[in-house]
mmCIF file of C-alpha atoms and ligand atoms in Angstrom:
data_model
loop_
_atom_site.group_PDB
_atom_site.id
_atom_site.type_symbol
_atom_site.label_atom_id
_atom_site.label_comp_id
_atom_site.label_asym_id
_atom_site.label_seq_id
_atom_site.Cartn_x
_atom_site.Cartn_y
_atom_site.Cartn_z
ATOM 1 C CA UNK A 953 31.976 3.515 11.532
ATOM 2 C CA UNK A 954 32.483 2.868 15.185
ATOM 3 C CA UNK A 955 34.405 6.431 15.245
ATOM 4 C CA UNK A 956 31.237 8.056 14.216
ATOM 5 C CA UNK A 957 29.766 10.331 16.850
ATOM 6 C CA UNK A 958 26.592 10.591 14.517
ATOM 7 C CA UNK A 959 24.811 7.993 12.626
ATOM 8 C CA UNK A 960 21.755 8.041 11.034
ATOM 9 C CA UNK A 961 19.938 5.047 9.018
ATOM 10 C CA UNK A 962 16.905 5.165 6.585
ATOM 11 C CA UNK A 963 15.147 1.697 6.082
ATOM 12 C CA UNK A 964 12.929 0.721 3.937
ATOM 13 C CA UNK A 965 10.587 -2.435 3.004
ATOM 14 C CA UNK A 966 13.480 -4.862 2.640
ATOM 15 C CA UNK A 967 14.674 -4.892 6.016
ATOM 16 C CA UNK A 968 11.958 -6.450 7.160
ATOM 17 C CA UNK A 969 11.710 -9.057 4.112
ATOM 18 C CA UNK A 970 13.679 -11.627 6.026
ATOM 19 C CA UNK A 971 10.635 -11.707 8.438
ATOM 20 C CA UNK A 972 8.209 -12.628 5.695
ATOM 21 C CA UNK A 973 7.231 -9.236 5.262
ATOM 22 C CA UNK A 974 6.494 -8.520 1.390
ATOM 23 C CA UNK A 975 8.443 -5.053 -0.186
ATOM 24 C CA UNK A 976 6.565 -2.937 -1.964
ATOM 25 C CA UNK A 977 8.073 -3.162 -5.544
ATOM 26 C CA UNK A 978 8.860 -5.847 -7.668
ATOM 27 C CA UNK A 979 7.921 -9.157 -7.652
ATOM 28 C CA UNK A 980 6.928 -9.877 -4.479
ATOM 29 C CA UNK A 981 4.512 -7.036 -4.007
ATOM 30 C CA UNK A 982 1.989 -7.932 -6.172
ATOM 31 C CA UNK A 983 -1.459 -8.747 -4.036
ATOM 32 C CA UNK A 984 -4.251 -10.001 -5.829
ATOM 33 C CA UNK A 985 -3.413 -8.176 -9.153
ATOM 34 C CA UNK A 986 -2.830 -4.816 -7.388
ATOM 35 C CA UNK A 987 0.101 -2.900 -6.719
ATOM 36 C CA UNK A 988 0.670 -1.352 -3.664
ATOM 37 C CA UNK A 989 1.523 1.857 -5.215
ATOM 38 C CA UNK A 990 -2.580 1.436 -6.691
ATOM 39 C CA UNK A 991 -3.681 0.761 -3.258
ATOM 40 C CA UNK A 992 -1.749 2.974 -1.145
ATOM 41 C CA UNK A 993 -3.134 6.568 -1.738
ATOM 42 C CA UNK A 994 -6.530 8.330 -0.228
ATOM 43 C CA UNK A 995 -7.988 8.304 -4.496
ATOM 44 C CA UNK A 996 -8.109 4.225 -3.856
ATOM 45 C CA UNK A 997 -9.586 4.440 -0.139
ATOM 46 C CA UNK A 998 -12.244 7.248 -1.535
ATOM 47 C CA UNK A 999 -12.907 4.926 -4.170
ATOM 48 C CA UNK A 1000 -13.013 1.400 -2.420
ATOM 49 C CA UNK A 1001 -12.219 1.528 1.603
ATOM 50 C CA UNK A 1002 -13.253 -2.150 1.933
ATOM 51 C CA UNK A 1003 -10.231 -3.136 -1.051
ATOM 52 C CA UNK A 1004 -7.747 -0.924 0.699
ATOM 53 C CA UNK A 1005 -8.794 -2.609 4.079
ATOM 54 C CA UNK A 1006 -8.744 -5.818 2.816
ATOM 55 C CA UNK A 1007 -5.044 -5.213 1.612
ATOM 56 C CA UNK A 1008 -4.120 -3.842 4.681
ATOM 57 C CA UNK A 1009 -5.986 -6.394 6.812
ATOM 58 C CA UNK A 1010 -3.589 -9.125 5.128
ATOM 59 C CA UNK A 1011 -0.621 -7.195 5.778
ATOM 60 C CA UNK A 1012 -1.434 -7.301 9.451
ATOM 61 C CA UNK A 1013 -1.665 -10.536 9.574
ATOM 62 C CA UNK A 1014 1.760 -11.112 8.034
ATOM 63 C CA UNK A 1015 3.296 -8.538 10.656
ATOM 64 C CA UNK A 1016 1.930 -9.610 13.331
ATOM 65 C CA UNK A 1017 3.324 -13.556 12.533
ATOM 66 C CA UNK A 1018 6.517 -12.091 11.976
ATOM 67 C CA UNK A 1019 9.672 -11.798 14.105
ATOM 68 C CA UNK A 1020 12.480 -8.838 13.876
ATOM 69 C CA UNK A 1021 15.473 -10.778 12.333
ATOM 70 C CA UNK A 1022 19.168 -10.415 12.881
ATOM 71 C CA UNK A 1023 19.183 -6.839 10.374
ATOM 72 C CA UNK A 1024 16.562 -5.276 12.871
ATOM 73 C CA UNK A 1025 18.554 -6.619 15.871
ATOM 74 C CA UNK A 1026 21.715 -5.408 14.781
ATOM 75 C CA UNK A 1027 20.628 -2.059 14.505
ATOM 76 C CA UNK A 1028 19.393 -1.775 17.524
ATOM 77 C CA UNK A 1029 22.447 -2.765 19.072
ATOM 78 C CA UNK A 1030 24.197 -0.558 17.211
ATOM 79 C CA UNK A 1031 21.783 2.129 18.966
ATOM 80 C CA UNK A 1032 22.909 0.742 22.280
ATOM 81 C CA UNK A 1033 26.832 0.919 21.610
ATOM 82 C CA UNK A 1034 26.504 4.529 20.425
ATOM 83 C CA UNK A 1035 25.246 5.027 24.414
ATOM 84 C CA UNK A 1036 22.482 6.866 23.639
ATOM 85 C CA UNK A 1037 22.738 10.958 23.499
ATOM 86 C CA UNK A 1038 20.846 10.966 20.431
ATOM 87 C CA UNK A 1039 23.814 9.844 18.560
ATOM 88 C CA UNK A 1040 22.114 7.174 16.412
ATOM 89 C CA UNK A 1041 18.686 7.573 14.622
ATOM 90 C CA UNK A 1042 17.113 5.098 12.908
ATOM 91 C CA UNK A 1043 14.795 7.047 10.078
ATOM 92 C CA UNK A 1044 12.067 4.350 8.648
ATOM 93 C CA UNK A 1045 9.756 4.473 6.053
ATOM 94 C CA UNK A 1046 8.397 1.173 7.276
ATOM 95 C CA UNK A 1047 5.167 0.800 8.999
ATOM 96 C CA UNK A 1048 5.558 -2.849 10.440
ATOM 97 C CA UNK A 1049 6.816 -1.669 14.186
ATOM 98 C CA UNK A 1050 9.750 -4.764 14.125
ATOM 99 C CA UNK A 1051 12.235 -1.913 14.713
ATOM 100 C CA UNK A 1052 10.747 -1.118 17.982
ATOM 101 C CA UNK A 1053 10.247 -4.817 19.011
ATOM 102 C CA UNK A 1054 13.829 -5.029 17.845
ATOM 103 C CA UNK A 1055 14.611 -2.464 20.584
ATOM 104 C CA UNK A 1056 15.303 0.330 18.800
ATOM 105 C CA UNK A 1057 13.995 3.514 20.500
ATOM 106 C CA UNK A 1058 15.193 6.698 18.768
ATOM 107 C CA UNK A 1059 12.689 5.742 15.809
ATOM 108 C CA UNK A 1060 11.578 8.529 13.137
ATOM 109 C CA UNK A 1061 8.461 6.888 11.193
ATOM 110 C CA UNK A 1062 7.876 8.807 8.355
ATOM 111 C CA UNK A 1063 5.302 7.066 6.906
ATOM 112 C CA UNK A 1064 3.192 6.261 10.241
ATOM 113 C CA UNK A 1065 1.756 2.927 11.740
ATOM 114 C CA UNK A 1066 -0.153 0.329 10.548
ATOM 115 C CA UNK A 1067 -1.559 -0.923 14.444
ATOM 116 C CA UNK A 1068 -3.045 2.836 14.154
ATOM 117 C CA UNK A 1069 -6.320 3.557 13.230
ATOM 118 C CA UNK A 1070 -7.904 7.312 12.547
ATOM 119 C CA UNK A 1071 -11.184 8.356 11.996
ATOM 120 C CA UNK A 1072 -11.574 10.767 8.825
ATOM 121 C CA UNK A 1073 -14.752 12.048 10.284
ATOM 122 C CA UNK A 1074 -13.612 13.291 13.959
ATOM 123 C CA UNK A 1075 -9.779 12.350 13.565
ATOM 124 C CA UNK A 1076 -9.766 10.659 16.802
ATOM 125 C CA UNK A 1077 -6.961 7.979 16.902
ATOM 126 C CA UNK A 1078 -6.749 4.589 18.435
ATOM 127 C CA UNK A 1079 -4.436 1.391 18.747
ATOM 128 C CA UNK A 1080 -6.009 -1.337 17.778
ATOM 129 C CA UNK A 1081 -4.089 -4.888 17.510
ATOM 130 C CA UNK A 1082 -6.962 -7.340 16.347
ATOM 131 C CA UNK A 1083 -6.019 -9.503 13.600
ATOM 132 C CA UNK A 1084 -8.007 -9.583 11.803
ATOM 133 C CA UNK A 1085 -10.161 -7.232 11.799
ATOM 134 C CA UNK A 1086 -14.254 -7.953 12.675
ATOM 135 C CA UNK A 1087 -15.557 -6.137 10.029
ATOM 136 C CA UNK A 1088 -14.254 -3.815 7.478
ATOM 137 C CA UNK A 1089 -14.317 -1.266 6.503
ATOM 138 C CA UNK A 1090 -13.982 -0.042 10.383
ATOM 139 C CA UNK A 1091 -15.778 2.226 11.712
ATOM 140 C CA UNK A 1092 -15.672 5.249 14.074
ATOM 141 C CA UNK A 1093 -18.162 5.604 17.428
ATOM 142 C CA UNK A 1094 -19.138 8.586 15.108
ATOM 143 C CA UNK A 1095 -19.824 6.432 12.381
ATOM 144 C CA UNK A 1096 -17.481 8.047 10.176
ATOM 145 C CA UNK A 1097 -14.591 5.314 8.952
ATOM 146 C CA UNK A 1098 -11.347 4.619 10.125
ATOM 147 C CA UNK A 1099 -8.436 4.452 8.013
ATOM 148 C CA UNK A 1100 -4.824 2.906 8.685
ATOM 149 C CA UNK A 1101 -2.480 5.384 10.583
ATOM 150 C CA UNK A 1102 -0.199 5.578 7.416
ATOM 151 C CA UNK A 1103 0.718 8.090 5.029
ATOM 152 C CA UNK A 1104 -0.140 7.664 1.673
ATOM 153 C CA UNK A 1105 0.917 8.843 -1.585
ATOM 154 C CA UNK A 1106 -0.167 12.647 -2.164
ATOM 155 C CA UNK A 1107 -0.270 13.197 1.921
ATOM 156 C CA UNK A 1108 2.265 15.093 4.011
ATOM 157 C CA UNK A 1109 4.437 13.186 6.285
ATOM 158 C CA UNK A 1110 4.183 13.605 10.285
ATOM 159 C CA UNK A 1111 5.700 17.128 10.814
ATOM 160 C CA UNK A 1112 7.730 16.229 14.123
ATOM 161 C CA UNK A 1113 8.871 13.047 12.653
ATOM 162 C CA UNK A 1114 10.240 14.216 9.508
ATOM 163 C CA UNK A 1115 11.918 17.523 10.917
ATOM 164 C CA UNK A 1116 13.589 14.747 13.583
ATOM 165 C CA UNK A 1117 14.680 12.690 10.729
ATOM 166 C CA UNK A 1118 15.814 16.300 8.712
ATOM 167 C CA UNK A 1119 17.854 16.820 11.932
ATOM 168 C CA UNK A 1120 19.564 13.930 12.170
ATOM 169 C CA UNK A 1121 20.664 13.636 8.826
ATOM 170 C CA UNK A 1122 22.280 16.871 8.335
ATOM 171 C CA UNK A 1123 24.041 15.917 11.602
ATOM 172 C CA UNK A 1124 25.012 12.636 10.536
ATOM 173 C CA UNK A 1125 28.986 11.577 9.779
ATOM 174 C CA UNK A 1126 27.753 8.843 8.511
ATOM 175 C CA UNK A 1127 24.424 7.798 6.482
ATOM 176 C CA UNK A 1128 23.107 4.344 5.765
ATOM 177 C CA UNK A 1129 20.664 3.624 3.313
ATOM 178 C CA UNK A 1130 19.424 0.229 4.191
ATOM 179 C CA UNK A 1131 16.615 -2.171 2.045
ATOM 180 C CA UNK A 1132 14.822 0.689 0.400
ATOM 181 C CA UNK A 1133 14.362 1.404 -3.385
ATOM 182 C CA UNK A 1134 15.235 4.557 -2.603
ATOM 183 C CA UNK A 1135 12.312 6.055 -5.370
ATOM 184 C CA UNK A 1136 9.895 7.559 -2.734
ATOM 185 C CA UNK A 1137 10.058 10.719 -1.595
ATOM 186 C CA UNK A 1138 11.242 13.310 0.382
ATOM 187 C CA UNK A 1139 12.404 10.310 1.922
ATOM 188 C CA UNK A 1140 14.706 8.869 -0.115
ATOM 189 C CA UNK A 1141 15.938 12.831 -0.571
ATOM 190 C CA UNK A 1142 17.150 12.541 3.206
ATOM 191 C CA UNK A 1143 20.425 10.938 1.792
ATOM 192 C CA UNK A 1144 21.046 13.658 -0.316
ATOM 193 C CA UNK A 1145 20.906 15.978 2.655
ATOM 194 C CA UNK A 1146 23.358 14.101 4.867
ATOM 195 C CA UNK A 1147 26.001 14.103 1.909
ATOM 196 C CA UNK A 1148 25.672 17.631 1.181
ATOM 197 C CA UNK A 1149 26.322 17.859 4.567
ATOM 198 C CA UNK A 1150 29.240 15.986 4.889
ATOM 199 C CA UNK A 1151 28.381 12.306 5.818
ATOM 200 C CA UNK A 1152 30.039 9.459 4.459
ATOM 201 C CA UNK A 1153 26.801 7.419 2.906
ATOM 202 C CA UNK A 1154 26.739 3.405 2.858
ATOM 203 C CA UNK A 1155 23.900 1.234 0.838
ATOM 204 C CA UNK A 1156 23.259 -2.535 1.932
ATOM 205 C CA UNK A 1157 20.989 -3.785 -0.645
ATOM 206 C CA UNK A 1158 20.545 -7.188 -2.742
ATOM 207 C CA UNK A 1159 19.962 -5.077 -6.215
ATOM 208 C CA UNK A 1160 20.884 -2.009 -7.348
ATOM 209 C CA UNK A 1161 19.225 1.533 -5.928
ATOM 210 C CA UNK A 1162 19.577 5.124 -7.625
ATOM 211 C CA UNK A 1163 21.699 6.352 -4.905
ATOM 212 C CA UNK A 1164 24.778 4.203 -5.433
ATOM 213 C CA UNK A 1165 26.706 6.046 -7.930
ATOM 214 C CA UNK A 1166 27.363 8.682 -5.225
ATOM 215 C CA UNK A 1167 27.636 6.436 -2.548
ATOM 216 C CA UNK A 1168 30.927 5.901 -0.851
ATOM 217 C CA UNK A 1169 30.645 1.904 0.275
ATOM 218 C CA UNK A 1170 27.416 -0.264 -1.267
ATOM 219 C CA UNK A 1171 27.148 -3.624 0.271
ATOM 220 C CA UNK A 1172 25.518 -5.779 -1.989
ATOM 221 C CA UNK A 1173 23.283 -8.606 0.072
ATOM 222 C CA UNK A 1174 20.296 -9.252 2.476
ATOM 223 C CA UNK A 1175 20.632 -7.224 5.446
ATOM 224 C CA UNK A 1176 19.827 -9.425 7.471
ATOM 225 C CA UNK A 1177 23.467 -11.197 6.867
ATOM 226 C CA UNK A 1178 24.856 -7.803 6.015
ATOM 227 C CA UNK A 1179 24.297 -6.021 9.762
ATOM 228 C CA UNK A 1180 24.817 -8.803 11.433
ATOM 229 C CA UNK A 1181 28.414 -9.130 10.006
ATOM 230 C CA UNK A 1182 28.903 -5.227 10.665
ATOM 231 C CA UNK A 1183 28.450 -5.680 14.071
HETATM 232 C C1 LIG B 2440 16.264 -6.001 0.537
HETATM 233 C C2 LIG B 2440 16.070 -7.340 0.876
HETATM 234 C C3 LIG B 2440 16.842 -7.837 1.943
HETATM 235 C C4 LIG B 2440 14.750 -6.864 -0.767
HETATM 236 N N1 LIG B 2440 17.696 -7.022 2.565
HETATM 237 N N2 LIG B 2440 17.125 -5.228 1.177
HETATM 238 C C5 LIG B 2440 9.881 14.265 -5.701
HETATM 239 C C6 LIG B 2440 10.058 13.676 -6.941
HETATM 240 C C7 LIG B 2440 9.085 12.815 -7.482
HETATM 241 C C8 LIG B 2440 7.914 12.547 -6.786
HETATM 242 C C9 LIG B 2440 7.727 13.118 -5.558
HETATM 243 C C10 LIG B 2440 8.700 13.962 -5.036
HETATM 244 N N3 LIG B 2440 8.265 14.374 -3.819
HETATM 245 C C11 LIG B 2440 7.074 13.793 -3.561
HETATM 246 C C12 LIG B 2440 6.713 13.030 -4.604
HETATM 247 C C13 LIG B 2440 5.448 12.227 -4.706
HETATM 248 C C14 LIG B 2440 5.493 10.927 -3.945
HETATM 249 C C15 LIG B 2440 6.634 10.098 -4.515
HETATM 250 O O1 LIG B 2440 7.687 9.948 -3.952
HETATM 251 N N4 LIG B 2440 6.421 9.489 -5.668
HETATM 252 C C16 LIG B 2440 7.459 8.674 -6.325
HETATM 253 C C17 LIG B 2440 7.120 7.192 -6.186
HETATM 254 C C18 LIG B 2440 7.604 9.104 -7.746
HETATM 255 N N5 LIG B 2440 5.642 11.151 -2.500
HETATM 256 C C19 LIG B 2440 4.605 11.388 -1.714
HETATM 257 O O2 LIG B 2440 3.480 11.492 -2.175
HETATM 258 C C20 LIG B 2440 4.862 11.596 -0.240
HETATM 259 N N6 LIG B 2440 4.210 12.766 0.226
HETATM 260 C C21 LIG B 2440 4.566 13.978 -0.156
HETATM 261 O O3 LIG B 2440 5.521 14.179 -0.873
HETATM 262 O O4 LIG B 2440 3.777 14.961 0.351
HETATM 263 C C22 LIG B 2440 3.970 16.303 -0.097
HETATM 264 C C23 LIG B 2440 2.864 17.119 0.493
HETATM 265 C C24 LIG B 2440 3.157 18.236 1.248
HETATM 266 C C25 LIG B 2440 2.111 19.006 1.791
HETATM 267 C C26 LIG B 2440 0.781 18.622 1.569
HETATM 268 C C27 LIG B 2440 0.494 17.499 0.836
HETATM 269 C C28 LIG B 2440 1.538 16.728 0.289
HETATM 270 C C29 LIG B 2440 4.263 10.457 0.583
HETATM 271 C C30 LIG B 2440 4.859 9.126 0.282
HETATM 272 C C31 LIG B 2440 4.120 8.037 1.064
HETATM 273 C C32 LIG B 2440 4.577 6.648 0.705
HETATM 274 N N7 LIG B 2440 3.681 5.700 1.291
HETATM 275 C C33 LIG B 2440 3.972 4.276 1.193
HETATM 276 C C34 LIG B 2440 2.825 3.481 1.880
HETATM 277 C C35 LIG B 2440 2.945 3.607 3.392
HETATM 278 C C36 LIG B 2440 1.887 2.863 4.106
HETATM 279 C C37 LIG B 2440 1.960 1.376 3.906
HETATM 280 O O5 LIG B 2440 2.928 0.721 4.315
HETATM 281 O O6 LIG B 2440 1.014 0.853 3.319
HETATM 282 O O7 LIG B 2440 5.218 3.983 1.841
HETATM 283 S S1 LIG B 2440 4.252 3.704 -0.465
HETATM 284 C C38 LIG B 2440 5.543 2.581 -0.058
HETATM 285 O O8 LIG B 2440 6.807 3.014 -0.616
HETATM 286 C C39 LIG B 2440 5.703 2.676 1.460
HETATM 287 C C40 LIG B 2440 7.188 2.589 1.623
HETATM 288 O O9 LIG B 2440 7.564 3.119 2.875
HETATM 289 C C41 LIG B 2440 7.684 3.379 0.462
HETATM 290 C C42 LIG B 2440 9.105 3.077 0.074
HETATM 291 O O10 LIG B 2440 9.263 1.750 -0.338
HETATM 292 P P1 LIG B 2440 10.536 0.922 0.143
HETATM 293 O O11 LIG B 2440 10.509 0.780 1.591
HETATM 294 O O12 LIG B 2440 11.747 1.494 -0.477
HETATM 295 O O13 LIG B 2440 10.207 -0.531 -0.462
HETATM 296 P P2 LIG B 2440 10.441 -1.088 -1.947
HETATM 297 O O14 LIG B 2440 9.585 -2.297 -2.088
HETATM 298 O O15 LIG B 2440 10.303 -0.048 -2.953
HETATM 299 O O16 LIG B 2440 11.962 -1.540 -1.942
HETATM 300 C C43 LIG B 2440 12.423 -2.640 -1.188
HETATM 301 C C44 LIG B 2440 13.931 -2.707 -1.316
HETATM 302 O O17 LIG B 2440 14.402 -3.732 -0.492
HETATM 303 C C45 LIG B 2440 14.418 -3.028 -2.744
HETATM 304 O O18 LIG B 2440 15.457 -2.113 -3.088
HETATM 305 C C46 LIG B 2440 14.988 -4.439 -2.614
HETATM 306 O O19 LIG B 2440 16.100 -4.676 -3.464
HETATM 307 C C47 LIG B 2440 15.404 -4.447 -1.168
HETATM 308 N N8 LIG B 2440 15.481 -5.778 -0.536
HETATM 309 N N9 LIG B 2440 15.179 -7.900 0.025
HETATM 310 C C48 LIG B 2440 17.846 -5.771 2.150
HETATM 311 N N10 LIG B 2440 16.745 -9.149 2.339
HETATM 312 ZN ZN1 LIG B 2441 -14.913 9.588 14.348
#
């Protein structure tokens, strides 16, 4: 893998479960009775902004207690031995921002940013960090509400993001599929478009995914131990 002039990586939930952050599906990513895939789609907000918030509200708490672990890390130095040159993307579906503290910095988020807010009145954007938050739902200066930064099920992905993260896997020699179900899409199709390109594709994962029967190496395990070991 070292030989590769072009690697790309998709994450997903479970790279950051190491840092306490909960995954999306199965057992862990239950809160209060509600699945995430319930919560996480503009029908829900329409319906019950203040639920939604409150959902999202806990999950910044979590992130923000949490600390990149040795899978983030190794990625990012991974980044920094391919010497930059756009080489090495590192696609994520996750919202959580530990790549980036990890010190990753050619980052595709495909499914936005929970420290964002964005009014669906005026669609002004801000950063806000507070933890948690004073009241909620949050509001706009125009009184309209905010909503997280995020995508949601039914909503397009970030244009410039995703054609990045297009880019970079049909350039890729080689395509890792790391901590991700692999069941939402178009990104989980982005592994399907580096193979029919060419790349070599790799899974690390504790449990099985629906990409593995065409994969060419699956590492079964946390990532955390996984990546570090690559290195
Ligand atoms: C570990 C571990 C350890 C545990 N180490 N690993 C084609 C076919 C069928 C359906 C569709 C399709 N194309 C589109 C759709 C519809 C839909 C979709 O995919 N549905 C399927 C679920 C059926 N997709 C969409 O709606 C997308 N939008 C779209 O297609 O727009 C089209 C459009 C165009 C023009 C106009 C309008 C529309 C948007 C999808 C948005 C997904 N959003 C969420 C929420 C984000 C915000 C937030 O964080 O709250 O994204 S849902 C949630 O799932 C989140 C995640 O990023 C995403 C993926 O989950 P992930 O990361 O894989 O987590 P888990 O929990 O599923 O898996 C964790 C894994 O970790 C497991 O495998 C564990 O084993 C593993 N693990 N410990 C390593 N230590
Ligand atoms: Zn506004």
């Amino acid at each position: 893998m070292a030989a590769a002039d072009s690697v790309a990586v998709l994450t997903g939930a479970g790279i950051s479960a190491e840092s306490g952050v909960p995954t999306f599906r199965g057992s862990g990513g239950l809160w209060r009775n509600y699945s995430p895939q319930e919560l996480a789609t503009p029908e829900a907000f329409a319906r019950d902004p203040r639920l939604v918030w409150e959902w999202y509200d806990w999950r910044r708490g979590i992130i923000a207690r949490a600390q990149p672990n040795p899978g983030h890390r190794a990625l990012a130095e991974l980044e920094r031995r391919a010497g930059g040159r756009g080489s090495f993307t590192l696609i994520t579906q996750n919202v959580d921002g530990l790549h980036e503290r990890a010190g990753s910095r050619n980052v595709a988020k495909l499914h936005g940013d929970i420290w964002l807010l964005r009014c669906v009145g005026c669609g002004r954007e801000e950063r806000n960090e507070q933890v948690p938050l004073a009241d909620l739902p949050p509001r706009c200066e125009c009184s309209a509400l905010l909503r997280p930064g995020v995508v949601w099920f039914g909503e397009p992905l970030p244009p410039d993001e995703w054609e990045r993260a297009e880019r970079a896997s049909r350039r890729a020699q080689v395509f890792l599929v790391i901590g991700t179900s692999a069941v939402v899409y178009p990104a989980a199709g982005l592994a399907e478009v580096a193979r029919q390109a060419g790349a070599k594709l790799g899974i690390v994962n504790p449990e099985p995914t629906p990409l593995d029967s065409v994969a060419d190496w699956v590492l079964r395990g946390p990532s955390g131990d996984i990546l570090a070991r690559l290195l």
